[in-house]
Short mmCIF file of C-alpha atoms in Angstrom, two decimals:
data_model
loop_
_atom_site.label_atom_id
_atom_site.label_comp_id
_atom_site.label_asym_id
_atom_site.label_seq_id
_atom_site.Cartn_x
_atom_site.Cartn_y
_atom_site.Cartn_z
CA MET A 1164 0.00 0.00 0.00
CA GLU A 1165 1.30 3.42 -1.00
CA GLY A 1166 -1.32 5.43 0.86
CA THR A 1167 -5.06 6.03 1.09
CA VAL A 1168 -7.61 6.97 -1.58
CA TRP A 1169 -10.99 8.62 -1.10
CA LEU A 1170 -13.70 10.39 -3.04
CA GLN A 1171 -14.19 14.04 -2.03
CA HIS A 1172 -17.15 15.63 -3.79
CA ASN A 1173 -16.32 15.18 -7.49
CA GLN A 1174 -12.59 14.69 -6.89
CA VAL A 1175 -10.56 11.52 -6.32
CA VAL A 1176 -7.81 12.15 -3.76
CA LYS A 1177 -4.81 9.91 -3.09
CA GLU A 1178 -2.49 10.65 -0.20
CA PHE A 1179 0.87 8.87 0.00
CA TYR A 1180 2.62 7.69 3.15
CA PRO A 1181 5.86 9.67 3.68
CA TRP A 1182 8.06 6.64 3.12
CA THR A 1183 6.46 5.74 -0.24
CA MET A 1184 6.69 9.02 -2.15
CA SER A 1185 9.60 11.46 -2.26
CA ASP A 1186 9.99 14.90 -3.78
CA VAL A 1187 12.30 13.47 -6.44
CA LYS A 1188 9.80 10.77 -7.40
CA VAL A 1189 6.95 13.28 -7.65
CA GLN A 1190 9.04 15.44 -9.96
CA GLU A 1191 9.81 12.40 -12.14
CA ILE A 1192 6.11 11.50 -12.36
CA LYS A 1193 5.17 15.09 -13.22
CA ILE A 1194 7.62 15.03 -16.13
CA LEU A 1195 6.45 11.63 -17.35
CA LEU A 1196 2.76 12.65 -17.15
CA SER A 1197 3.16 16.19 -18.46
CA SER A 1198 -0.03 17.77 -19.80
CA ASP A 1199 1.25 17.90 -23.38
CA LYS A 1200 1.33 14.09 -23.66
CA ASP A 1201 -1.58 12.09 -25.04
CA ILE A 1202 -1.53 9.18 -22.61
CA PRO A 1203 -4.26 6.95 -21.12
CA ILE A 1204 -3.68 8.24 -17.58
CA PRO A 1205 -5.81 10.90 -15.83
CA LYS A 1206 -4.45 14.44 -15.42
CA VAL A 1207 -3.74 15.14 -11.77
CA THR A 1208 -2.78 18.06 -9.52
CA TRP A 1209 -0.06 17.49 -6.92
CA GLN A 1210 0.10 19.12 -3.49
CA LYS A 1211 2.03 18.52 -0.27
CA TYR A 1212 0.28 18.57 3.10
CA GLY A 1213 2.07 18.06 6.42
CA GLY A 1214 5.04 16.42 4.75
CA MET A 1215 2.89 14.00 2.73
CA TRP A 1216 2.28 14.17 -0.99
CA ARG A 1217 -1.21 13.87 -2.44
CA TYR A 1218 -2.83 14.36 -5.80
CA GLN A 1219 -6.38 14.89 -6.91
CA THR A 1220 -8.16 14.35 -10.20
CA ALA A 1221 -11.71 14.76 -11.47
CA TYR A 1222 -14.09 11.84 -10.91
CA ASN A 1223 -16.14 11.20 -14.02
CA GLY A 1224 -17.53 7.83 -13.11
CA LYS A 1225 -15.91 4.59 -14.10
CA THR A 1226 -16.55 1.27 -15.72
CA MET A 1227 -14.35 -1.55 -14.53
CA PRO A 1228 -13.03 -3.92 -17.19
CA GLY A 1229 -14.88 -7.20 -17.41
CA GLU A 1230 -13.40 -10.65 -17.71
CA LYS A 1231 -11.81 -9.63 -21.01
CA ILE A 1232 -10.85 -6.34 -22.67
CA ALA A 1233 -11.29 -5.54 -26.35
CA LYS A 1234 -8.04 -6.00 -28.26
CA LYS A 1235 -8.52 -2.63 -29.96
CA LEU A 1236 -8.51 -0.84 -26.58
CA ILE A 1237 -5.40 -2.71 -25.45
CA VAL A 1238 -3.53 -1.81 -28.65
CA GLN A 1239 -4.51 1.87 -28.34
CA TYR A 1240 -3.40 1.89 -24.69
CA LEU A 1241 -0.01 0.32 -25.41
CA THR A 1242 0.61 2.48 -28.47
CA LYS A 1243 0.09 5.74 -26.60
CA LEU A 1244 2.31 4.74 -23.70
CA TYR A 1245 5.04 3.47 -26.04
CA GLN A 1246 5.06 6.71 -27.99
CA ALA A 1247 5.12 8.76 -24.79
CA GLY A 1248 7.85 6.65 -23.15
CA VAL A 1249 5.77 5.88 -20.06
CA GLY A 1250 5.59 2.55 -18.25
CA THR A 1251 2.61 1.47 -16.11
CA LEU A 1252 3.92 -1.49 -14.20
CA ASN A 1253 1.10 -2.49 -11.84
CA ILE A 1254 -1.40 -3.60 -14.47
CA LYS A 1255 -4.45 -5.40 -13.06
CA ARG A 1256 -8.20 -4.94 -13.38
CA ASP A 1257 -8.48 -2.82 -10.19
CA ASN A 1258 -6.08 -0.28 -11.71
CA LEU A 1259 -7.86 0.01 -15.08
CA ILE A 1260 -11.09 1.69 -16.11
CA ILE A 1261 -13.05 2.19 -19.31
CA THR A 1262 -13.77 5.93 -19.60
CA THR A 1263 -17.03 7.45 -20.84
CA THR A 1264 -15.29 8.00 -24.18
CA GLY A 1265 -14.48 4.27 -24.42
CA GLU A 1266 -10.76 4.52 -23.66
CA LEU A 1267 -8.82 2.05 -21.52
CA GLN A 1268 -7.15 4.10 -18.77
CA TYR A 1269 -4.65 3.41 -15.99
CA ILE A 1270 -5.57 5.02 -12.66
CA ASP A 1271 -2.88 3.78 -10.24
CA ILE A 1272 -0.65 6.86 -10.30
CA GLY A 1273 2.31 6.29 -8.01
CA THR A 1274 5.69 4.61 -7.76
CA ASP A 1275 4.77 2.07 -10.48
CA ILE A 1276 4.81 4.85 -13.09
CA LYS A 1277 8.28 4.53 -14.64
CA PRO A 1278 10.24 5.67 -17.70
CA LEU A 1279 9.60 3.02 -20.33
CA THR A 1280 12.20 0.36 -21.11
CA THR A 1281 12.03 -2.60 -23.49
CA SER A 1282 11.62 -5.00 -20.59
CA TYR A 1283 8.87 -2.89 -19.01
CA PHE A 1284 6.98 -2.63 -22.29
CA ARG A 1285 7.14 -6.36 -22.95
CA ASP A 1286 5.90 -6.96 -19.40
CA MET A 1287 3.00 -4.52 -19.90
CA CYS A 1288 2.04 -6.25 -23.13
CA ALA A 1289 2.12 -9.63 -21.42
CA ARG A 1290 -0.01 -8.56 -18.47
CA LEU A 1291 -2.66 -6.96 -20.65
CA TYR A 1292 -2.63 -9.96 -22.97
CA SER A 1293 -3.04 -12.32 -20.02
CA ILE A 1294 -5.96 -10.55 -18.35
CA GLY A 1295 -7.51 -8.81 -21.35
CA ILE A 1296 -7.21 -11.32 -24.18
CA LEU A 1297 -6.97 -14.66 -22.35
CA GLY A 1298 -9.17 -13.60 -19.42
CA ASN A 1299 -6.74 -14.91 -16.79
CA LYS A 1300 -6.87 -13.85 -13.17
CA ASP A 1301 -4.92 -10.71 -12.27
CA GLU A 1302 -2.41 -12.61 -10.15
CA GLU A 1303 -1.40 -15.10 -12.83
CA LEU A 1304 1.20 -12.87 -14.48
CA VAL A 1305 1.40 -9.87 -12.16
CA ARG A 1306 4.53 -11.24 -10.52
CA ARG A 1307 6.84 -13.83 -12.07
CA ASN A 1308 8.99 -16.17 -10.03
CA SER A 1309 12.30 -14.39 -9.57
CA TRP A 1310 14.30 -17.43 -10.69
CA ARG A 1311 12.59 -17.63 -14.07
CA ARG A 1312 13.92 -15.64 -17.02
CA GLN A 1313 11.46 -13.14 -18.49
CA ASP A 1314 11.56 -14.62 -21.98
CA ASP A 1315 11.00 -18.15 -20.67
CA ALA A 1316 7.98 -17.05 -18.65
CA LEU A 1317 6.39 -15.09 -21.48
CA LYS A 1318 6.99 -17.79 -24.11
CA ALA A 1319 4.89 -20.10 -21.94
CA LEU A 1320 1.95 -17.70 -22.40
CA SER A 1321 -0.01 -19.21 -25.28
CA GLY A 1322 -0.20 -16.88 -28.30
CA PHE A 1323 1.71 -14.03 -26.66
CA GLU A 1324 4.66 -14.02 -29.09
CA THR A 1325 2.29 -13.50 -32.03
CA PHE A 1326 0.45 -10.72 -30.19
CA TYR A 1327 3.70 -9.00 -29.22
CA ASN A 1328 5.06 -9.19 -32.76
CA GLU A 1329 1.86 -7.57 -34.03
CA ILE A 1330 2.32 -4.69 -31.58
CA ILE A 1331 5.98 -4.15 -32.54
CA THR A 1332 5.12 -4.28 -36.25
CA LEU A 1333 2.37 -1.71 -35.71
CA LEU A 1334 4.78 0.58 -33.86
CA HIS A 1335 7.55 0.10 -36.44
CA PRO A 1336 5.86 -0.45 -39.82
CA GLN A 1337 9.12 0.25 -41.64
CA CYS A 1338 10.45 -3.07 -40.34
CA ILE A 1339 8.01 -4.95 -42.57
CA GLU A 1340 10.02 -4.00 -45.63
CA PHE A 1341 13.13 -5.73 -44.32
CA THR A 1342 12.02 -9.13 -45.57
CA SER A 1343 12.47 -9.34 -49.30
CA LYS A 1344 10.34 -11.73 -51.35
CA GLN A 1345 13.40 -12.35 -53.49
CA ILE A 1346 15.16 -14.22 -50.69
CA PRO A 1347 14.70 -17.98 -51.08
CA THR A 1348 13.05 -19.72 -48.16
CA ASP A 1349 14.74 -23.09 -48.67
CA ILE A 1350 18.39 -24.08 -48.86
CA LEU A 1351 19.27 -26.27 -51.85
CA LYS A 1352 22.03 -28.88 -51.74
CA ASN A 1353 24.57 -29.26 -54.50
CA ASN A 1354 25.55 -32.92 -54.35
CA SER A 1355 28.52 -32.49 -56.68
CA VAL A 1356 30.56 -30.22 -54.37
CA THR A 1357 32.24 -30.88 -51.00
CA LEU A 1358 33.43 -28.05 -48.75
CA LEU A 1359 36.90 -28.80 -47.35
CA ILE A 1360 38.28 -26.51 -44.63
CA LYS A 1361 42.00 -26.95 -43.91
CA ALA A 1362 43.36 -26.41 -40.38
CA CYS A 1363 46.43 -27.24 -38.31
CA GLY A 1364 47.49 -27.25 -34.66
CA GLN A 1365 48.41 -23.56 -34.52
CA ASP A 1366 44.78 -22.68 -35.38
CA ALA A 1367 43.39 -23.89 -32.04
CA ASN A 1368 42.63 -20.42 -30.69
CA VAL A 1369 40.45 -19.51 -33.68
CA LEU A 1370 39.07 -22.82 -34.95
CA THR A 1371 35.50 -22.65 -33.65
CA GLU A 1372 35.05 -19.00 -34.57
CA GLN A 1373 36.47 -19.41 -38.06
CA VAL A 1374 34.66 -22.64 -38.95
CA THR A 1375 31.42 -21.01 -37.84
CA HIS A 1376 32.19 -17.95 -39.97
CA ILE A 1377 33.07 -19.98 -43.08
CA VAL A 1378 30.16 -22.40 -42.93
CA THR A 1379 27.49 -19.80 -42.17
CA GLN A 1380 28.81 -17.48 -44.88
CA LEU A 1381 29.04 -20.17 -47.57
CA CYS A 1382 25.96 -22.36 -47.02
CA TYR A 1383 23.31 -20.05 -48.48
CA PRO A 1384 21.38 -20.19 -50.78
CA VAL A 1385 23.04 -23.49 -51.81
CA THR A 1386 24.85 -25.82 -49.46
CA PHE A 1387 27.25 -28.70 -50.02
CA ASN A 1388 27.12 -32.46 -50.28
CA ARG A 1389 29.34 -32.56 -47.19
CA LYS A 1390 31.25 -30.10 -45.05
CA ILE A 1391 34.59 -31.55 -43.96
CA LEU A 1392 37.34 -30.27 -41.67
CA LEU A 1393 40.80 -31.50 -42.68
CA ILE A 1394 43.38 -31.40 -39.88
CA ASP A 1395 47.13 -31.43 -40.45
CA PRO A 1396 48.48 -33.07 -37.24
CA HIS A 1397 51.97 -31.56 -37.66
CA GLN A 1398 53.21 -30.21 -34.31
CA GLY A 1399 56.67 -28.94 -35.15
CA THR A 1400 57.56 -25.54 -36.49
CA PHE A 1401 55.28 -24.04 -39.13
CA LEU A 1402 55.84 -21.95 -42.20
CA ARG A 1403 55.04 -18.33 -41.17
CA GLN A 1404 54.12 -19.56 -37.68
CA TYR A 1405 51.88 -17.23 -35.64
CA ALA A 1406 50.87 -19.41 -32.65
CA ASN A 1407 51.97 -22.50 -30.76
CA ALA A 1408 50.35 -25.77 -31.76
CA ASN A 1409 47.61 -27.24 -29.55
CA LEU A 1410 46.42 -30.28 -31.45
CA THR A 1411 44.45 -31.69 -28.51
CA SER A 1412 42.31 -28.55 -28.22
CA LEU A 1413 41.90 -28.39 -31.98
CA ILE A 1414 40.53 -31.94 -32.19
CA GLN A 1415 38.23 -31.41 -29.19
CA GLN A 1416 36.76 -28.29 -30.79
CA ALA A 1417 36.41 -30.10 -34.11
CA GLN A 1418 34.41 -32.88 -32.46
CA LYS A 1419 32.13 -30.30 -30.80
CA LEU A 1420 31.55 -28.63 -34.18
CA LYS A 1421 30.64 -32.00 -35.65
CA ASP A 1422 28.33 -32.84 -32.73
CA ASP A 1423 26.60 -29.49 -33.22
CA GLY A 1424 26.03 -30.26 -36.89
CA LEU A 1425 28.14 -27.43 -38.23
CA ILE A 1426 30.43 -29.86 -40.08
CA ASP A 1427 29.74 -33.40 -41.28
CA ALA A 1428 33.13 -35.06 -40.89
CA ILE A 1429 36.68 -34.65 -39.55
CA LEU A 1430 39.69 -35.93 -41.45
CA ILE A 1431 43.06 -36.16 -39.67
CA ALA A 1432 45.95 -36.80 -42.03
CA PRO A 1433 47.67 -40.10 -41.11
CA SER A 1434 51.35 -40.50 -40.27
CA ASP A 1435 51.70 -44.06 -41.60
CA PRO A 1436 54.78 -44.10 -43.90
CA GLN A 1437 53.12 -46.58 -46.26
CA ILE A 1438 50.12 -44.29 -46.80
CA ILE A 1439 52.43 -41.28 -47.31
CA THR A 1440 54.62 -43.05 -49.89
CA ALA A 1441 51.58 -44.50 -51.71
CA THR A 1442 50.04 -41.03 -51.96
CA TYR A 1443 53.28 -39.44 -53.20
CA ASN A 1444 53.70 -42.23 -55.74
CA LYS A 1445 50.19 -41.60 -57.07
CA TRP A 1446 50.55 -37.84 -57.30
CA PHE A 1447 54.23 -37.36 -58.13
CA SER A 1448 55.65 -40.80 -58.97
CA GLN A 1449 57.83 -40.42 -55.87
CA SER A 1450 57.98 -43.44 -53.58
CA ASN A 1451 61.09 -42.66 -51.58
CA CYS A 1452 59.78 -39.82 -49.39
CA ILE A 1453 57.88 -39.94 -46.09
CA LYS A 1454 58.11 -36.25 -45.08
CA THR A 1455 54.69 -34.62 -44.99
CA HIS A 1456 55.96 -31.08 -45.67
CA THR A 1457 58.13 -29.59 -48.43
CA THR A 1458 61.68 -28.31 -48.21
CA ASN A 1459 60.21 -24.90 -47.25
CA ASN A 1460 58.08 -26.58 -44.54
CA ALA A 1461 54.83 -25.99 -46.46
CA PRO A 1462 52.12 -28.66 -45.97
CA LEU A 1463 51.93 -31.13 -48.86
CA PHE A 1464 50.84 -34.66 -47.94
CA PRO A 1465 47.89 -33.70 -45.65
CA GLN A 1466 46.20 -31.72 -48.42
CA ILE A 1467 46.58 -34.16 -51.32
CA TRP A 1468 45.62 -37.07 -49.02
CA GLY A 1469 42.52 -35.05 -48.05
CA PHE A 1470 41.63 -34.55 -51.74
CA ASP A 1471 41.83 -38.32 -52.24
CA GLN A 1472 39.17 -38.84 -49.56
CA ILE A 1473 36.61 -36.66 -51.36
CA THR A 1474 33.88 -38.61 -53.20
CA THR A 1475 32.28 -35.72 -55.12
CA PRO A 1476 33.55 -34.50 -58.52
CA TYR A 1477 34.37 -31.05 -57.11
CA VAL A 1478 35.82 -29.71 -53.89
CA LEU A 1479 35.68 -26.12 -52.66
CA GLN A 1480 38.79 -26.04 -50.49
CA CYS A 1481 39.88 -23.17 -48.29
CA ASP A 1482 42.29 -22.27 -45.53
CA LEU A 1483 40.76 -21.87 -42.09
CA ASP A 1484 41.70 -18.19 -41.88
CA VAL A 1485 39.81 -16.86 -44.93
CA LEU A 1486 37.31 -14.05 -44.38
CA ILE A 1487 34.22 -14.30 -46.59
CA GLY A 1488 32.11 -11.36 -47.74
CA ARG A 1489 28.51 -11.50 -48.96
CA ARG A 1490 27.07 -8.40 -50.62
CA SER A 1491 23.98 -10.35 -51.66
CA TRP A 1492 22.59 -13.48 -50.05
CA GLN A 1493 20.77 -14.34 -53.29
CA HIS A 1494 24.05 -14.88 -55.14
CA ASP A 1495 24.57 -18.55 -56.02
CA TYR A 1496 28.35 -18.36 -56.27
CA ILE A 1497 28.69 -22.16 -56.49
CA SER A 1498 26.79 -22.26 -59.79
CA ASP A 1499 28.98 -19.46 -61.16
CA MET A 1500 32.17 -21.38 -60.36
CA LEU A 1501 30.82 -24.65 -61.76
CA CYS A 1502 29.90 -22.87 -65.00
CA ALA A 1503 33.50 -21.64 -65.24
CA CYS A 1504 34.61 -25.29 -65.04
CA GLU A 1505 32.60 -26.29 -68.10
CA SER A 1506 35.55 -25.61 -70.41
CA LYS A 1507 37.39 -28.92 -70.67
CA ASN A 1508 40.81 -27.38 -70.10
CA VAL A 1509 39.86 -25.70 -66.77
CA LEU A 1510 41.00 -27.55 -63.64
CA ALA A 1511 40.44 -24.88 -60.98
CA VAL A 1512 38.47 -21.70 -60.33
CA GLY A 1513 39.73 -19.14 -57.82
CA PHE A 1514 37.29 -17.61 -55.33
CA ASN A 1515 36.71 -13.94 -56.11
CA ILE A 1516 38.19 -11.01 -54.20
CA PRO A 1517 36.53 -7.66 -53.30
CA LYS A 1518 36.09 -5.41 -56.31
CA SER A 1519 35.58 -1.67 -56.59
CA GLN A 1520 32.75 -2.13 -59.11
CA PRO A 1521 29.81 -4.52 -58.55
CA LYS A 1522 30.03 -6.20 -61.94
CA PHE A 1523 30.75 -9.63 -63.35
CA THR A 1524 34.35 -10.15 -64.45
CA HIS A 1525 34.86 -12.64 -67.25
CA TYR A 1526 36.69 -15.74 -66.02
CA HIS A 1527 40.18 -15.60 -67.44
CA GLY A 1528 43.58 -17.32 -67.25
CA GLU A 1529 45.97 -18.70 -69.84
CA PRO A 1530 47.51 -22.19 -69.52
CA GLY A 1531 49.88 -22.12 -66.55
CA GLU A 1532 49.30 -18.39 -65.91
CA PHE A 1533 47.64 -18.94 -62.54
CA ALA A 1534 48.21 -21.73 -60.05
CA PRO A 1535 45.10 -23.34 -58.58
CA GLU A 1536 44.14 -21.00 -55.73
CA VAL A 1537 45.46 -22.88 -52.69
CA ARG A 1538 43.94 -20.48 -50.17
CA PHE A 1539 40.41 -20.63 -51.56
CA GLY A 1540 39.25 -22.22 -54.77
CA LEU A 1541 37.15 -24.84 -56.55
CA LEU A 1542 38.95 -27.91 -57.92
CA ASP A 1543 37.72 -30.33 -60.57
CA LEU A 1544 39.08 -33.45 -58.88
CA LYS A 1545 38.36 -35.80 -61.76
CA ARG A 1546 40.33 -33.70 -64.23
CA ILE A 1547 43.19 -33.27 -61.76
CA GLN A 1548 43.30 -37.00 -61.10
CA ASN A 1549 43.54 -37.57 -64.86
CA GLN A 1550 46.78 -35.53 -64.96
CA LEU A 1551 48.55 -37.58 -62.31
CA PRO A 1552 51.35 -38.21 -61.72
CA ILE A 1553 52.88 -34.75 -62.11
CA HIS A 1554 56.49 -33.73 -61.64
CA ASN A 1555 57.67 -32.70 -58.16
CA PRO A 1556 61.45 -32.87 -57.59
CA GLN A 1557 62.87 -34.32 -54.38
CA LEU A 1558 65.74 -32.68 -52.47
CA ASP A 1559 67.30 -34.86 -49.80
CA ASP A 1560 64.35 -36.38 -47.93
CA ARG A 1561 61.67 -33.85 -48.95
CA LEU A 1562 59.71 -32.86 -52.05
CA THR A 1563 60.32 -29.30 -53.17
CA LEU A 1564 56.97 -28.07 -54.55
CA THR A 1565 53.54 -27.67 -53.02
CA TRP A 1566 50.77 -29.47 -54.89
CA HIS A 1567 49.42 -26.30 -56.51
CA ARG A 1568 52.83 -25.19 -57.79
CA ALA A 1569 53.60 -28.66 -59.15
CA LEU A 1570 50.19 -28.69 -60.84
CA GLN A 1571 50.71 -25.19 -62.26
CA ALA A 1572 53.94 -26.33 -63.96
CA ALA A 1573 52.16 -29.35 -65.46
CA MET A 1574 49.24 -27.18 -66.65
CA ALA A 1575 51.60 -24.88 -68.55
CA ILE A 1576 52.93 -27.86 -70.48
CA LYS A 1577 49.56 -29.55 -71.10
CA GLY A 1578 47.55 -26.42 -72.01
CA LEU A 1579 45.37 -26.54 -68.89
CA ARG A 1580 44.07 -23.55 -66.98
CA ALA A 1581 43.18 -22.18 -63.57
CA VAL A 1582 40.85 -19.20 -63.95
CA ARG A 1583 39.87 -16.16 -61.91
CA GLY A 1584 36.99 -13.71 -62.14
CA GLY A 1585 33.23 -13.93 -61.60
CA ASP A 1586 30.56 -12.05 -59.69
CA ALA A 1587 31.97 -9.78 -56.97
CA ARG A 1588 28.90 -10.09 -54.77
CA THR A 1589 30.66 -12.96 -52.98
CA TYR A 1590 34.37 -12.70 -52.23
CA TYR A 1591 37.12 -13.51 -49.79
CA VAL A 1592 40.03 -11.78 -48.06
CA HIS A 1593 43.11 -13.55 -46.70
CA PRO A 1594 44.76 -12.17 -43.52
CA ARG A 1595 48.52 -12.59 -43.29
CA ASN A 1596 49.69 -14.37 -40.15
CA GLU A 1597 51.60 -11.33 -38.89
CA HIS A 1598 48.37 -9.28 -38.95
CA LYS A 1599 46.04 -11.64 -37.08
CA HIS A 1600 46.84 -10.12 -33.68
CA LEU A 1601 45.83 -6.56 -34.67
CA PRO A 1602 42.92 -5.03 -32.70
CA GLU A 1603 40.87 -4.17 -35.81
CA PHE A 1604 40.91 -7.78 -37.07
CA SER A 1605 37.61 -8.82 -35.43
CA ILE A 1606 35.89 -5.67 -36.76
CA ALA A 1607 37.26 -6.41 -40.23
CA ARG A 1608 35.87 -9.95 -40.16
CA ASP A 1609 32.44 -8.66 -39.18
CA LEU A 1610 32.38 -5.92 -41.82
CA ILE A 1611 33.63 -8.27 -44.53
CA ALA A 1612 30.92 -10.77 -43.57
CA GLN A 1613 28.35 -8.02 -44.14
CA GLY A 1614 29.90 -7.06 -47.49
CA ARG A 1615 30.85 -3.64 -46.10
CA GLU A 1616 34.59 -3.57 -46.70
CA PRO A 1617 36.28 -0.13 -47.12
CA ALA A 1618 37.64 1.01 -50.47
CA GLU A 1619 41.20 0.34 -49.32
CA GLN A 1620 40.46 -3.41 -49.48
CA HIS A 1621 39.24 -3.43 -53.08
CA GLU A 1622 41.24 -5.49 -55.61
CA GLN A 1623 43.36 -6.99 -52.80
CA PHE A 1624 43.74 -10.68 -51.92
CA ASP A 1625 45.45 -10.00 -48.58
CA TRP A 1626 43.77 -8.10 -45.77
CA ILE A 1627 44.83 -4.44 -45.61
CA PRO A 1628 44.84 -3.40 -41.92
CA GLY A 1629 44.35 0.19 -40.82
CA LYS A 1630 42.01 2.77 -39.31
CA HIS A 1631 39.64 2.44 -42.26
CA TRP A 1632 38.10 -0.62 -40.55
CA GLN A 1633 35.40 1.15 -38.54
CA TYR A 1634 31.69 0.62 -37.98
CA GLN A 1635 29.29 3.13 -39.47
CA HIS A 1636 27.75 5.28 -36.76
CA ARG A 1637 24.04 4.52 -36.23
CA HIS A 1638 21.59 7.41 -35.89
CA GLU A 1639 18.39 5.45 -35.24
CA ALA A 1640 16.56 6.00 -31.96
CA ILE A 1641 16.29 2.24 -31.44
CA VAL A 1642 18.77 -0.40 -32.63
CA PHE A 1643 17.75 -4.07 -32.45
CA LEU A 1644 20.50 -6.62 -31.85
CA LEU A 1645 19.48 -10.12 -33.00
CA LYS A 1646 21.75 -12.85 -31.71
CA GLY A 1647 21.79 -16.49 -32.74
CA ARG A 1648 24.01 -19.52 -32.41
CA TYR A 1649 24.64 -21.34 -35.69
CA THR A 1650 21.52 -19.56 -36.97
CA GLU A 1651 20.91 -20.05 -40.67
CA TYR A 1652 20.06 -16.95 -42.68
CA SER A 1653 16.67 -18.33 -43.72
CA LEU A 1654 15.64 -18.64 -40.05
CA LEU A 1655 16.51 -15.01 -39.39
CA GLN A 1656 14.23 -14.02 -42.27
CA ARG A 1657 11.18 -15.73 -40.76
CA SER A 1658 10.66 -12.91 -38.28
#
């Protein structure tokens, strides 16, 4: 109880106990209920008697709400309070009336009048929905158990989410236009292409984040036959090393990603000398080498062994650290790359890079001009297999060339091509190892994912660090942050 209420002639008077109403609170209520606002709350006059605050307002008769309240009145009530920024937190039938003009009005003026917040507004909507639409008792939703999260409690209220969405849409009609009819509602699977993500022990600190980024960026509107993570188990020194190896953590994270359904399989390159020599003999006609890396310490065996495990005609293979940009979610980049492979002398198609102009670049590349793009590209595995074995010299106990450089040399001789070009709506950027620690790196990944890279990055394969990686300042009064875990783009569009 805040105080006492009585009817004095044609005036309703409410006097507050000294400990329930302060000067500061009265001033806050006066501002919230200022006379220039069109709100469903009576206009009152405040006075202080003997150290106690009281207000009075005209009594015009009242009609108490019945078991239910018309939805139209509830919507009008909530709309006016939302637009005025006023929260009425003690919603129950005793505190509501239907005025002679047919308006739903809140009459409990006191400490439960608050500046509106998102949580308060959602609570108000829920309480009115519970008593007004469902006809529940006042006490059913007036106070939630303190241990129960707000969203969990309200989701249990049958039909409330639909009602609340209708209110928000009414208040923000511009949000309706966000969903485009051009966005496909279903994800199609291309059974001829496997996604192969290549990782090693030094990637442990970024594996989960990067696999999530790659898979969510690439699997719309068309997804793959399978999504596979290929792990190089090498634990020694690395070419251009940027972190210490933690193979145990890497494999644990990989298994969690598989359990969560983000990837379909994990391949760990074997260390069996017989498998290594058999693979080298097939690819390079070299059977006297068991070293998995080249003379420059670049990975060789793990990648070509991984290609041999693929059962689809094509593989889209990429390094774990690539950053993928999507300027349009409607762009079927897989079909574009497969079309580029239709020429019989094309073995590989490089993934596009950010362009200054949003136009299609004709796929181009003379025999041997470009190596197959080892960082990110589509390979025609059948055509590559038909060229084997290819030349790869051995120096001491190691082979000298990586697979893509050995293949490039063979392509120049045989008139075969790796091509680049395509539609710039989907592209990638490759961060150099020495740049991955920079503070703007996480911002760059986010902006690239949104297709909002700065001009400094255009026409560049490698990430260009600098102060140009900044978020655009938002000027909207309200900014909604939608968060999801492994949330597919089509699910986000359903709202």
